[in-house]
GROMACS .gro file of C-alpha atoms in nm:
model
  403
    1MET     CA    1  -7.676 -11.873  21.611
    2SER     CA    2  -7.959 -11.672  21.465
    3GLN     CA    3  -8.204 -11.629  21.188
    4ASP     CA    4  -8.358 -11.347  20.987
    5SER     CA    5  -8.719 -11.251  21.032
    6THR     CA    6  -8.916 -11.361  20.730
    7ALA     CA    7  -9.222 -11.159  20.822
    8ALA     CA    8  -9.299 -10.871  21.050
    9PRO     CA    9  -9.458 -10.973  21.381
   10GLU     CA   10  -9.831 -10.922  21.407
   11SER     CA   11  -9.768 -10.678  21.691
   12VAL     CA   12  -9.587 -10.430  21.463
   13ARG     CA   13  -9.804 -10.122  21.423
   14LYS     CA   14  -9.834  -9.885  21.132
   15LEU     CA   15  -9.616  -9.578  21.176
   16ALA     CA   16  -9.814  -9.270  21.277
   17GLY     CA   17  -9.835  -8.995  21.015
   18ARG     CA   18  -9.626  -8.740  21.203
   19ARG     CA   19  -9.339  -8.985  21.253
   20ARG     CA   20  -9.072  -9.034  20.989
   21ARG     CA   21  -8.880  -9.356  20.937
   22GLU     CA   22  -8.554  -9.170  20.865
   23VAL     CA   23  -8.573  -8.976  21.193
   24VAL     CA   24  -8.382  -9.141  21.479
   25ALA     CA   25  -8.423  -9.016  21.836
   26VAL     CA   26  -8.149  -9.108  22.084
   27LEU     CA   27  -8.263  -9.088  22.446
   28LEU     CA   28  -7.987  -8.995  22.690
   29PHE     CA   29  -7.990  -8.996  23.070
   30SER     CA   30  -7.757  -8.860  23.333
   31GLY     CA   31  -7.501  -9.111  23.452
   32GLY     CA   32  -7.495  -9.300  23.123
   33PRO     CA   33  -7.168  -9.445  22.987
   34ILE     CA   34  -7.019  -9.226  22.717
   35PHE     CA   35  -6.913  -9.510  22.485
   36GLU     CA   36  -7.258  -9.665  22.447
   37SER     CA   37  -7.414  -9.320  22.420
   38SER     CA   38  -7.183  -9.226  22.135
   39ILE     CA   39  -7.256  -9.532  21.919
   40PRO     CA   40  -7.597  -9.429  21.777
   41LEU     CA   41  -7.476  -9.068  21.753
   42SER     CA   42  -7.192  -9.178  21.528
   43VAL     CA   43  -7.393  -9.428  21.322
   44PHE     CA   44  -7.702  -9.214  21.263
   45GLY     CA   45  -7.575  -8.859  21.316
   46ILE     CA   46  -7.297  -8.821  21.059
   47ASP     CA   47  -7.363  -8.756  20.691
   48ARG     CA   48  -7.182  -9.029  20.494
   49GLN     CA   49  -7.376  -9.007  20.171
   50ASP     CA   50  -7.049  -8.971  19.983
   51ALA     CA   51  -6.969  -9.327  20.090
   52GLY     CA   52  -7.304  -9.463  19.982
   53VAL     CA   53  -7.469  -9.456  20.325
   54PRO     CA   54  -7.822  -9.307  20.321
   55ARG     CA   55  -7.867  -9.022  20.562
   56TYR     CA   56  -8.068  -9.036  20.881
   57ARG     CA   57  -8.188  -8.733  21.075
   58LEU     CA   58  -8.069  -8.751  21.436
   59LEU     CA   59  -8.255  -8.604  21.734
   60VAL     CA   60  -8.058  -8.621  22.058
   61CYS     CA   61  -8.313  -8.607  22.339
   62GLY     CA   62  -8.271  -8.568  22.712
   63GLY     CA   63  -8.467  -8.824  22.909
   64GLU     CA   64  -8.460  -8.595  23.214
   65ALA     CA   65  -8.366  -8.241  23.306
   66GLY     CA   66  -8.009  -8.145  23.212
   67PRO     CA   67  -7.729  -8.092  23.206
   68LEU     CA   68  -7.659  -8.464  23.190
   69ARG     CA   69  -7.344  -8.594  23.354
   70THR     CA   70  -7.182  -8.895  23.186
   71THR     CA   71  -6.921  -9.138  23.310
   72GLY     CA   72  -6.594  -8.954  23.355
   73GLY     CA   73  -6.773  -8.641  23.475
   74LEU     CA   74  -6.852  -8.495  23.133
   75GLU     CA   75  -7.159  -8.272  23.116
   76LEU     CA   76  -7.392  -8.279  22.817
   77THR     CA   77  -7.673  -8.054  22.709
   78THR     CA   78  -7.914  -8.212  22.462
   79PRO     CA   79  -8.077  -8.002  22.190
   80TYR     CA   80  -8.415  -8.174  22.238
   81GLY     CA   81  -8.634  -8.303  22.516
   82LEU     CA   82  -8.884  -8.586  22.533
   83GLU     CA   83  -9.130  -8.401  22.310
   84ALA     CA   84  -8.904  -8.456  22.005
   85ILE     CA   85  -8.952  -8.833  22.029
   86SER     CA   86  -9.299  -8.781  21.880
   87ARG     CA   87  -9.134  -8.726  21.536
   88ALA     CA   88  -8.907  -9.030  21.537
   89GLY     CA   89  -8.960  -9.358  21.357
   90THR     CA   90  -8.675  -9.515  21.555
   91VAL     CA   91  -8.602  -9.448  21.923
   92VAL     CA   92  -8.272  -9.566  22.069
   93VAL     CA   93  -8.196  -9.598  22.441
   94PRO     CA   94  -7.818  -9.652  22.439
   95ALA     CA   95  -7.776  -9.730  22.809
   96TRP     CA   96  -7.922  -9.681  23.155
   97ARG     CA   97  -7.722  -9.554  23.450
   98SER     CA   98  -7.814  -9.827  23.701
   99ILE     CA   99  -7.981 -10.164  23.668
  100THR     CA  100  -8.129 -10.114  24.016
  101ALA     CA  101  -8.276  -9.765  23.965
  102PRO     CA  102  -8.618  -9.706  23.807
  103PRO     CA  103  -8.616  -9.490  23.491
  104PRO     CA  104  -8.809  -9.160  23.494
  105PRO     CA  105  -9.184  -9.221  23.443
  106GLU     CA  106  -9.203  -8.945  23.181
  107ALA     CA  107  -8.943  -9.120  22.968
  108LEU     CA  108  -9.124  -9.453  22.999
  109ASP     CA  109  -9.450  -9.289  22.891
  110ALA     CA  110  -9.277  -9.138  22.587
  111LEU     CA  111  -9.139  -9.479  22.487
  112ARG     CA  112  -9.480  -9.644  22.524
  113ARG     CA  113  -9.645  -9.378  22.308
  114ALA     CA  114  -9.374  -9.411  22.044
  115HIS     CA  115  -9.421  -9.787  22.032
  116GLU     CA  116  -9.799  -9.758  22.014
  117GLU     CA  117  -9.759  -9.524  21.718
  118GLY     CA  118  -9.543  -9.771  21.527
  119ALA     CA  119  -9.192  -9.650  21.611
  120ARG     CA  120  -8.909  -9.900  21.626
  121ILE     CA  121  -8.767  -9.911  21.983
  122VAL     CA  122  -8.402 -10.006  22.038
  123GLY     CA  123  -8.222 -10.078  22.366
  124LEU     CA  124  -7.842 -10.105  22.365
  125CYS     CA  125  -7.675 -10.285  22.655
  126THR     CA  126  -7.847 -10.177  22.981
  127GLY     CA  127  -8.096  -9.978  22.776
  128ALA     CA  128  -8.290 -10.306  22.776
  129PHE     CA  129  -8.378 -10.235  23.140
  130VAL     CA  130  -8.553  -9.915  23.033
  131LEU     CA  131  -8.749 -10.099  22.765
  132ALA     CA  132  -8.841 -10.369  23.016
  133ALA     CA  133  -8.953 -10.110  23.271
  134ALA     CA  134  -9.181  -9.961  23.005
  135GLY     CA  135  -9.334 -10.306  22.949
  136LEU     CA  136  -9.212 -10.321  22.589
  137LEU     CA  137  -9.026 -10.650  22.636
  138ASP     CA  138  -9.310 -10.845  22.798
  139GLY     CA  139  -9.343 -11.181  22.628
  140ARG     CA  140  -9.058 -11.099  22.387
  141PRO     CA  141  -8.706 -11.232  22.332
  142ALA     CA  142  -8.434 -10.988  22.438
  143THR     CA  143  -8.070 -10.969  22.533
  144THR     CA  144  -7.839 -10.741  22.728
  145HIS     CA  145  -7.483 -10.752  22.859
  146TRP     CA  146  -7.422 -11.109  22.980
  147MET     CA  147  -7.328 -10.979  23.325
  148TYR     CA  148  -7.670 -10.819  23.373
  149ALA     CA  149  -7.881 -11.084  23.197
  150PRO     CA  150  -7.966 -11.282  23.514
  151THR     CA  151  -8.082 -10.963  23.686
  152LEU     CA  152  -8.296 -10.863  23.387
  153ALA     CA  153  -8.454 -11.209  23.374
  154LYS     CA  154  -8.520 -11.218  23.747
  155ARG     CA  155  -8.663 -10.867  23.770
  156TYR     CA  156  -8.878 -10.904  23.458
  157PRO     CA  157  -8.977 -11.275  23.443
  158SER     CA  158  -9.207 -11.222  23.144
  159VAL     CA  159  -8.907 -11.124  22.929
  160HIS     CA  160  -8.735 -11.410  22.745
  161VAL     CA  161  -8.375 -11.310  22.813
  162ASP     CA  162  -8.102 -11.479  22.610
  163PRO     CA  163  -7.750 -11.366  22.707
  164ARG     CA  164  -7.592 -11.573  22.429
  165GLU     CA  165  -7.682 -11.330  22.153
  166LEU     CA  166  -7.502 -11.015  22.039
  167PHE     CA  167  -7.840 -10.871  21.951
  168VAL     CA  168  -8.202 -10.975  21.913
  169ASP     CA  169  -8.436 -10.832  21.649
  170ASP     CA  170  -8.802 -10.886  21.739
  171GLY     CA  171  -8.940 -10.666  21.464
  172ASP     CA  172  -9.035 -10.338  21.629
  173VAL     CA  173  -8.832 -10.392  21.948
  174LEU     CA  174  -8.459 -10.465  21.931
  175THR     CA  175  -8.197 -10.516  22.202
  176SER     CA  176  -7.821 -10.569  22.206
  177ALA     CA  177  -7.550 -10.698  22.433
  178GLY     CA  178  -7.294 -10.470  22.591
  179THR     CA  179  -7.070 -10.201  22.449
  180ALA     CA  180  -6.944 -10.297  22.101
  181ALA     CA  181  -7.252 -10.513  22.037
  182GLY     CA  182  -7.439 -10.185  22.008
  183ILE     CA  183  -7.243 -10.124  21.688
  184ASP     CA  184  -7.352 -10.466  21.559
  185LEU     CA  185  -7.717 -10.382  21.618
  186CYS     CA  186  -7.693 -10.034  21.466
  187LEU     CA  187  -7.529 -10.184  21.155
  188HIS     CA  188  -7.810 -10.439  21.143
  189ILE     CA  189  -8.066 -10.156  21.147
  190VAL     CA  190  -7.890  -9.986  20.855
  191ARG     CA  191  -7.876 -10.320  20.673
  192THR     CA  192  -8.248 -10.374  20.734
  193ASP     CA  193  -8.337 -10.022  20.616
  194HIS     CA  194  -8.101  -9.983  20.320
  195GLY     CA  195  -7.942 -10.316  20.234
  196THR     CA  196  -7.612 -10.496  20.268
  197GLU     CA  197  -7.409 -10.255  20.056
  198ALA     CA  198  -7.501  -9.954  20.268
  199ALA     CA  199  -7.423 -10.141  20.590
  200GLY     CA  200  -7.094 -10.261  20.444
  201ALA     CA  201  -6.996  -9.908  20.342
  202LEU     CA  202  -7.073  -9.782  20.692
  203ALA     CA  203  -6.876 -10.067  20.850
  204ARG     CA  204  -6.573  -9.974  20.639
  205ARG     CA  205  -6.598  -9.614  20.755
  206LEU     CA  206  -6.618  -9.729  21.116
  207VAL     CA  207  -6.339  -9.984  21.059
  208VAL     CA  208  -6.545 -10.269  21.205
  209ALA     CA  209  -6.666 -10.603  21.074
  210PRO     CA  210  -6.999 -10.583  20.890
  211ARG     CA  211  -7.108 -10.890  21.086
  212ARG     CA  212  -6.934 -11.049  21.381
  213SER     CA  213  -6.945 -11.425  21.418
  214GLY     CA  214  -7.054 -11.597  21.736
  215GLY     CA  215  -7.234 -11.452  22.035
  216GLN     CA  216  -7.156 -11.358  22.395
  217GLU     CA  217  -7.068 -11.709  22.514
  218ARG     CA  218  -6.696 -11.657  22.472
  219TYR     CA  219  -6.710 -11.359  22.708
  220LEU     CA  220  -6.905 -11.523  22.991
  221ASP     CA  221  -6.736 -11.548  23.329
  222ARG     CA  222  -6.838 -11.783  23.607
  223SER     CA  223  -7.039 -11.559  23.838
  224LEU     CA  224  -7.397 -11.610  23.939
  225PRO     CA  225  -7.610 -11.339  24.101
  226GLU     CA  226  -7.477 -11.254  24.446
  227GLU     CA  227  -7.806 -11.345  24.611
  228ILE     CA  228  -7.750 -11.715  24.541
  229GLY     CA  229  -7.481 -11.729  24.809
  230SER     CA  230  -7.727 -11.756  25.098
  231ASP     CA  231  -7.988 -11.962  24.917
  232PRO     CA  232  -8.025 -12.336  24.986
  233LEU     CA  233  -7.982 -12.404  24.614
  234ALA     CA  234  -7.623 -12.277  24.640
  235GLU     CA  235  -7.521 -12.616  24.779
  236VAL     CA  236  -7.677 -12.794  24.482
  237VAL     CA  237  -7.502 -12.557  24.241
  238SER     CA  238  -7.168 -12.622  24.416
  239TRP     CA  239  -7.222 -12.998  24.395
  240ALA     CA  240  -7.300 -12.973  24.025
  241LEU     CA  241  -6.983 -12.777  23.955
  242GLU     CA  242  -6.775 -13.029  24.149
  243HIS     CA  243  -6.920 -13.323  23.957
  244LEU     CA  244  -6.932 -13.196  23.600
  245HIS     CA  245  -6.712 -13.490  23.503
  246GLU     CA  246  -7.000 -13.723  23.595
  247GLN     CA  247  -7.313 -13.791  23.393
  248PHE     CA  248  -7.618 -13.652  23.572
  249ASP     CA  249  -7.923 -13.454  23.471
  250VAL     CA  250  -8.159 -13.193  23.613
  251GLU     CA  251  -8.367 -13.463  23.782
  252THR     CA  252  -8.056 -13.551  23.985
  253LEU     CA  253  -8.018 -13.189  24.095
  254ALA     CA  254  -8.386 -13.164  24.185
  255ALA     CA  255  -8.357 -13.478  24.397
  256ARG     CA  256  -8.055 -13.336  24.579
  257ALA     CA  257  -8.261 -13.025  24.654
  258TYR     CA  258  -8.550 -13.246  24.777
  259MET     CA  259  -8.784 -13.085  24.524
  260SER     CA  260  -8.999 -13.202  24.239
  261ARG     CA  261  -8.863 -13.125  23.893
  262ARG     CA  262  -9.128 -12.858  23.838
  263THR     CA  263  -9.061 -12.687  24.172
  264PHE     CA  264  -8.686 -12.704  24.118
  265ASP     CA  265  -8.715 -12.553  23.770
  266ARG     CA  266  -8.926 -12.267  23.905
  267ARG     CA  267  -8.699 -12.199  24.204
  268PHE     CA  268  -8.381 -12.220  23.994
  269ARG     CA  269  -8.518 -11.986  23.728
  270SER     CA  270  -8.644 -11.733  23.985
  271LEU     CA  271  -8.303 -11.729  24.152
  272THR     CA  272  -8.075 -11.719  23.847
  273GLY     CA  273  -8.298 -11.619  23.557
  274SER     CA  274  -8.192 -11.939  23.379
  275ALA     CA  275  -8.351 -12.271  23.296
  276PRO     CA  276  -8.152 -12.537  23.487
  277LEU     CA  277  -8.104 -12.760  23.182
  278GLN     CA  278  -7.951 -12.477  22.979
  279TRP     CA  279  -7.738 -12.376  23.279
  280LEU     CA  280  -7.604 -12.730  23.309
  281ILE     CA  281  -7.524 -12.751  22.938
  282THR     CA  282  -7.347 -12.414  22.959
  283GLN     CA  283  -7.137 -12.536  23.254
  284ARG     CA  284  -7.029 -12.845  23.064
  285VAL     CA  285  -6.935 -12.642  22.756
  286LEU     CA  286  -6.738 -12.395  22.968
  287GLN     CA  287  -6.554 -12.683  23.134
  288ALA     CA  288  -6.477 -12.819  22.788
  289GLN     CA  289  -6.336 -12.480  22.691
  290ARG     CA  290  -6.103 -12.483  22.990
  291LEU     CA  291  -5.983 -12.835  22.916
  292LEU     CA  292  -5.924 -12.755  22.549
  293GLU     CA  293  -5.724 -12.448  22.653
  294THR     CA  294  -5.520 -12.605  22.931
  295SER     CA  295  -5.471 -12.973  22.849
  296ASP     CA  296  -5.377 -13.207  22.568
  297TYR     CA  297  -5.675 -13.437  22.615
  298SER     CA  298  -5.836 -13.557  22.295
  299VAL     CA  299  -6.184 -13.429  22.213
  300ASP     CA  300  -6.323 -13.769  22.311
  301GLU     CA  301  -6.153 -13.746  22.652
  302VAL     CA  302  -6.273 -13.390  22.700
  303ALA     CA  303  -6.631 -13.500  22.631
  304GLY     CA  304  -6.606 -13.769  22.899
  305ARG     CA  305  -6.449 -13.536  23.155
  306CYS     CA  306  -6.729 -13.282  23.106
  307GLY     CA  307  -7.017 -13.524  23.151
  308PHE     CA  308  -7.125 -13.549  22.788
  309ARG     CA  309  -7.244 -13.893  22.687
  310SER     CA  310  -7.040 -13.886  22.367
  311PRO     CA  311  -6.812 -13.661  22.160
  312VAL     CA  312  -7.108 -13.607  21.925
  313ALA     CA  313  -7.307 -13.441  22.204
  314LEU     CA  314  -7.008 -13.224  22.299
  315ARG     CA  315  -6.948 -13.114  21.940
  316GLY     CA  316  -7.312 -13.024  21.888
  317HIS     CA  317  -7.352 -12.815  22.202
  318PHE     CA  318  -7.005 -12.662  22.162
  319ARG     CA  319  -7.079 -12.549  21.808
  320ARG     CA  320  -7.422 -12.420  21.904
  321GLN     CA  321  -7.283 -12.205  22.186
  322LEU     CA  322  -6.947 -12.100  22.045
  323GLY     CA  323  -6.988 -12.127  21.671
  324SER     CA  324  -6.696 -12.365  21.613
  325SER     CA  325  -6.592 -12.723  21.671
  326PRO     CA  326  -6.385 -12.817  21.980
  327ALA     CA  327  -6.082 -12.896  21.761
  328ALA     CA  328  -6.107 -12.564  21.576
  329TYR     CA  329  -6.148 -12.377  21.905
  330ARG     CA  330  -5.832 -12.537  22.048
  331SER     CA  331  -5.633 -12.458  21.734
  332ALA     CA  332  -5.750 -12.096  21.730
  333TYR     CA  333  -5.676 -12.055  22.102
  334ARG     CA  334  -5.323 -12.186  22.069
  335ALA     CA  335  -5.261 -11.977  21.759
  336ARG     CA  336  -5.356 -11.663  21.953
  337ARG     CA  337  -5.118 -11.739  22.239
  338PRO     CA  338  -4.802 -11.529  22.199
  339GLN     CA  339  -4.487 -11.707  22.082
  340GLY     CA  340  -4.300 -11.853  22.377
  341GLU     CA  341  -4.577 -11.795  22.630
  342PRO     CA  342  -4.582 -12.085  22.875
  343VAL     CA  343  -4.876 -12.321  22.874
  344PRO     CA  344  -5.108 -12.240  23.166
  345SER     CA  345  -5.030 -12.425  23.486
  346GLY     CA  346  -5.189 -12.769  23.503
  347ALA     CA  347  -5.194 -12.800  23.127
  348MET     CA  348  -5.091 -13.166  23.133
  349GLU     CA  349  -5.280 -13.256  23.450
  350PRO     CA  350  -5.643 -13.362  23.473
  351ILE     CA  351  -5.870 -13.078  23.578
  352VAL     CA  352  -6.106 -13.232  23.833
  353PRO     CA  353  -6.375 -12.992  23.954
  354ALA     CA  354  -6.387 -13.163  24.294
  355GLN     CA  355  -6.034 -13.040  24.359
  356ALA     CA  356  -6.128 -12.678  24.303
  357SER     CA  357  -6.110 -12.424  24.581
  358ALA     CA  358  -6.415 -12.337  24.790
  359GLN     CA  359  -6.440 -12.005  24.612
  360SER     CA  360  -6.439 -12.163  24.266
  361ARG     CA  361  -6.702 -12.415  24.375
  362ARG     CA  362  -6.938 -12.128  24.455
  363THR     CA  363  -6.915 -11.978  24.110
  364ALA     CA  364  -7.080 -12.067  23.781
  365ALA     CA  365  -7.119 -11.936  23.431
  366ALA     CA  366  -7.345 -11.639  23.367
  367SER     CA  367  -7.690 -11.784  23.326
  368THR     CA  368  -7.854 -11.845  22.991
  369ALA     CA  369  -8.208 -11.724  23.045
  370GLY     CA  370  -8.531 -11.753  22.857
  371SER     CA  371  -8.729 -12.057  22.760
  372ALA     CA  372  -8.607 -12.399  22.873
  373ALA     CA  373  -8.371 -12.566  22.627
  374SER     CA  374  -8.522 -12.833  22.413
  375SER     CA  375  -8.190 -13.012  22.371
  376SER     CA  376  -8.010 -13.219  22.634
  377VAL     CA  377  -7.658 -13.339  22.709
  378SER     CA  378  -7.735 -13.679  22.563
  379ASP     CA  379  -7.660 -13.784  22.207
  380PRO     CA  380  -7.882 -13.642  21.932
  381LYS     CA  381  -8.110 -13.893  21.767
  382PRO     CA  382  -7.978 -14.020  21.434
  383GLY     CA  383  -8.106 -13.814  21.147
  384SER     CA  384  -8.237 -13.535  21.369
  385ASP     CA  385  -8.123 -13.175  21.338
  386VAL     CA  386  -8.131 -13.086  21.706
  387TYR     CA  387  -7.912 -12.782  21.651
  388ALA     CA  388  -8.124 -12.616  21.383
  389THR     CA  389  -8.233 -12.263  21.460
  390GLY     CA  390  -8.579 -12.304  21.319
  391PRO     CA  391  -8.757 -12.200  21.002
  392GLY     CA  392  -8.675 -11.892  20.802
  393ARG     CA  393  -8.381 -11.765  20.609
  394PRO     CA  394  -8.026 -11.881  20.688
  395THR     CA  395  -7.872 -11.793  21.021
  396LEU     CA  396  -7.646 -11.489  21.048
  397PRO     CA  397  -7.360 -11.497  21.300
  398GLY     CA  398  -7.419 -11.308  21.623
  399GLN     CA  399  -7.777 -11.212  21.550
  400ARG     CA  400  -8.107 -11.363  21.640
  401SER     CA  401  -8.447 -11.252  21.528
  402ALA     CA  402  -8.779 -11.373  21.648
  403PRO     CA  403  -8.912 -11.682  21.470
   0.00000   0.00000   0.00000
C-alpha cells in the first residue's frame, strides 16, 4: 500500500534557527471535533520518558479568538495564540470545523511562514482543507477522510488526493485520513523522529497497533458528491453501476456520454475528483466484496460477475486496494460474523446490478482521486509487476510516502 521515503524532497527547507524540532504546535479552531483535537495533545503533550518515549514540548495554539467551542458544546481556552507557532518545528492542524468554510487568513499566513522556515506541517482528517487553503498541498499527494476526499480534490484540483491511504508522508507536509488515522500518523511521526522502539512503546501506552494494515478502502461507502445528481454524467454513472458484470472500459463510458476520452476524463474528474479508470476499478472491487460477503460463488465466478477479464486481474486489484486476497477476505469476513447470525438475504442468489433499486443505481463508491491509474481491469502482462508501489524501501501497511 505504501512506501518509505528514501530521501527528503528537494522542497524541504532548513529549519529556521528560532524553531526547535522537539517543539510541536497544535492549532485549534472553534467548532473542531474534540476527538481529533485530543490526538496530538495526547501523543505529544504527555511525558512518557519512563516508558522510553522521548519528550516533545507541546504548544496548544488558538487559530482564532477564544474561547473555542468544540463539538458537544465544550469551551476551551488555549494558552498560546498564533505567535507561538514561530517556535515550533512541527505544526499540527487536527481538524477544521467545516469543509465549506474558509479558514482565518491569519492562521493561513502563520502556516505558510512556518513552512517557509522549515517546519513540518501536519493535517489530520479535515485539517487537510486548512493546509490546502494555505497552498501547502499544491502539486503534492495528500489524503483526508474518504467521505471528504472528492470535495477536497474538486475544490483544490492541484492537490493529488488519494482517499485510499490512512496517511501520506510527503516529507515536510503530512496528511491523514479521519479520526483514528490521526493516531497512525502521529505514531509515524514519532517513529520517524525517534525510531521503531519509541513508537512501539508509545503504541503500547495508547493500547493501539503500532502499524495498522490496509487503508481506507474497507470503510468506503457508495456515495458520490451530491452535485452529481443533476449532472448529465449521472446517467453514465448509473449505467456503469448497472452493468458492472459486463466487460467495458472508460472509452465505452466516454462514448455513452458523447465525449472524447480526454473531455470525458476532464469532466469526470472535475465532477467527482476521481480519475474514471480508478473509479471503475474501485466499483468492480467493491462489487467483488459484496459478492464474497453475500454469496458462495467461487473467486473465478466473482471475477466474471464483476467485469474482470480473469481471476488474476481480480486478485491483483483486490489485493492492491484491500491488502488481502479475495479468498482470505471471504474467510475473514465469515469468521467475524457472530455465531448463528443468518447469512445476509440473497446470499445464494446472483447479485445483478441491473436489478438494483433506482436509489442504489444513483450511488457509487467514494472516489479515488489523484493521478490516473496506470493499471487497468485487464490481465497483467506475464512477468510484469503491475502492483508494485515503486522504488524505495519496502511498503508499510496503511502508509504512503512520496516517491
